[in-house]
Amino acid sequence: MRTEIRFLLNGQSRRVTGIAPHTMLLDWLRSQGLTAVKEGCAEGDCGACSVLIGMPAADGRSLTWLAVNSCILMLPQVDGCAVVTAEGLVGADGMPHPAQTALADTHGTQCGFCSPGFAVALAALSRRPERDDETILDAVAGNLCRCTGYQPILQAARVLPVIEATSEEAVMAAALCADCAEPLDYGVDGRRFVAPHSLDDFLAALEEHPDAWILAGGTDLGLRVTKRHEEPACVLSLARIPELHEIRRGERDTVIGAAVSYADALEAVTTLAPSFGEMVRRIGAAQIRAMGTFGGNIGNASPIGDTLPPLIALGATVETVSRRGRRSIPMEDFIVGYRKTVLGAGEIIAAVRVPYPQPTTWVRVYKVARRIDQDISAVSAAFALDVEDGRVVGARVAYGGVADRPVRARDVEAALTGRAWSLETARAAAPAVRRSVSPIDDARGSAAYRTAVCVNLLERLWWETAGPAGVPSTLGALEEVA
Ligand SMILES: Cc1cc2nc3c(=O)[nH]c(=O)nc-3n(C[C@H](O)[C@H](O)[C@H](O)COP(=O)(O)OP(=O)(O)OC[C@H]3O[C@@H](n4cnc5c(N)ncnc54)[C@H](O)[C@@H]3O)c2cc1C
Ligand code: FES
Ligand code: FES
């Protein structure tokens, strides 16, 4: 076992010992004098702390560069990676990175507090060939600016050149893989961070430390440190177990490993159902989707976990593993209360298995929040409707944000099944919708608002699937029709 954290920081090899394992990368970087990395919110919402992480590909021949929030990333999570701060974007010749030049040239910075974070987000964008507005907005949606205004920053993104990978990066990737070939078992003052390289080793470590935090991307767990000031005695990381990073597309279903990030899963999920892909694209912002995982969303068991209603509607099963063996649990039975799952001691989520919808199944997934990006759902809903000859022959309906857990709305399914798929049927199911949900009042919406949204989404489903031809799936278009 390796007992020191090893990574590259702005191109230099770093070996760290003696720092508490739950120390956030942000705090450590600032302690090293790298103060371009700012703390705005300490909860992943503002992007001021963004850094670039280069993760070696499985074959060790290249690095994948992603912007992440260093405020909710524990220092040992960057073991085996290349970390680049805004200071490190500057080239060996002392010249600024094209992202920095673009920000300066378009007057994209005023007080400068947000600018290092934007420079990092744009540097991540510079690795992508697309420069359409959607890609650009997506790249900077996780970064807040309070004074410049966004137009100059978006203009900087538009003039940014595409930057190709260099041969140096392949060398860095190979060196990181060789340097970190042994699993990390890092400890300071009785606190540990262990990152096993196999499922068997992980389960053995979990048996040894039954109260350990099971860490995937840390986009939920990180906040327990930064907001609740908890200090875990032991953290077991899933990040280095190859099996958990696999996406397997079979004949009947797609299996997504528990540690697959949203960024990596997006294409497979979009293939399963485009509106599910659109929902995943709206989870947090790019920095969150770079680290957040399907296993983390399911394991977190939040009533507003965005992937949960679509997984229920698609008939997904959660695949678990422990030293006692493997289990397959229907998604709708996996969460049994507020943040409570059926997982037993020593058991973890290995993957989620999602069947392909039939070609005749209409799948629609909706997220209703106050903003498009970087916002938590007030309500979410997912529908999988089988319609033959204009009649509903099967329905799976699920809602999020309306109870202590995501709910499968069997009453609504019964109210739809066997009837003509018409606006009248959608409206007649309203009482069943009201019976199926029991939302609360909170900052994101009142109980009455949430219930009304659930009812309206069923009607919207009809407009989008069977309404007059040419009605696109936007509320604006619906208003025009009305
Ligand atoms: C700024 C911000 C925006 C966000 N926006 C959204 C959003 O729009 N929609 C949304 O749904 N969520 C959102 N989240 C929450 C979070 O990003 C997601 O829940 C994410 O899927 C968590 O994944 P993770 O890998 O980071 O989980 P972690 O934080 O690593 O873990 C979360 C929980 O799951 C458990 N866990 C993780 N993996 C496993 C496993 N394999 N087996 C058993 N237990 C496991 C952990 O022990 C922990 O209890 C947001 C979070 C932040 C900070
Ligand atoms: S400090 Fe706001 S996202 Fe990290
Ligand atoms: S330049 Fe001041 S916050 Fe963006």
mmCIF file of N, CA and C and ligand atoms in Angstrom, residues 109-115 145-148, ligand 3:
data_model
loop_
_atom_site.group_PDB
_atom_site.id
_atom_site.type_symbol
_atom_site.label_atom_id
_atom_site.label_comp_id
_atom_site.label_asym_id
_atom_site.label_seq_id
_atom_site.Cartn_x
_atom_site.Cartn_y
_atom_site.Cartn_z
ATOM 1 N N THR A 109 -13.361 40.714 -17.450
ATOM 2 C CA THR A 109 -13.038 40.693 -16.025
ATOM 3 C C THR A 109 -13.038 42.104 -15.457
ATOM 4 N N GLN A 110 -13.648 42.244 -14.267
ATOM 5 C CA GLN A 110 -13.610 43.563 -13.596
ATOM 6 C C GLN A 110 -12.934 43.420 -12.229
ATOM 7 N N CYS A 111 -13.685 43.052 -11.176
ATOM 8 C CA CYS A 111 -13.011 42.944 -9.868
ATOM 9 C C CYS A 111 -12.037 41.766 -9.868
ATOM 10 N N GLY A 112 -12.305 40.768 -10.700
ATOM 11 C CA GLY A 112 -11.370 39.657 -10.859
ATOM 12 C C GLY A 112 -11.588 38.478 -9.935
ATOM 13 N N PHE A 113 -12.549 38.590 -8.997
ATOM 14 C CA PHE A 113 -12.724 37.480 -8.045
ATOM 15 C C PHE A 113 -13.103 36.188 -8.761
ATOM 16 N N CYS A 114 -13.989 36.308 -9.742
ATOM 17 C CA CYS A 114 -14.467 35.106 -10.425
ATOM 18 C C CYS A 114 -13.542 34.674 -11.557
ATOM 19 N N SER A 115 -12.619 35.588 -11.972
ATOM 20 C CA SER A 115 -11.915 35.382 -13.247
ATOM 21 C C SER A 115 -11.041 34.127 -13.305
ATOM 22 N N CYS A 145 -20.497 35.355 -11.936
ATOM 23 C CA CYS A 145 -19.795 36.634 -11.929
ATOM 24 C C CYS A 145 -20.768 37.688 -11.424
ATOM 25 N N ARG A 146 -20.323 38.481 -10.476
ATOM 26 C CA ARG A 146 -21.221 39.468 -9.879
ATOM 27 C C ARG A 146 -21.085 40.843 -10.507
ATOM 28 N N CYS A 147 -20.001 41.103 -11.265
ATOM 29 C CA CYS A 147 -19.860 42.488 -11.707
ATOM 30 C C CYS A 147 -19.618 42.687 -13.195
ATOM 31 N N THR A 148 -18.962 41.771 -13.885
ATOM 32 C CA THR A 148 -18.649 42.061 -15.290
ATOM 33 C C THR A 148 -19.895 41.984 -16.172
HETATM 34 S S1 FES B 3 -15.351 40.178 -12.304
HETATM 35 FE FE1 FES B 3 -16.095 40.598 -10.325
HETATM 36 S S2 FES B 3 -17.256 38.807 -9.831
HETATM 37 FE FE2 FES B 3 -16.747 38.560 -11.879
#
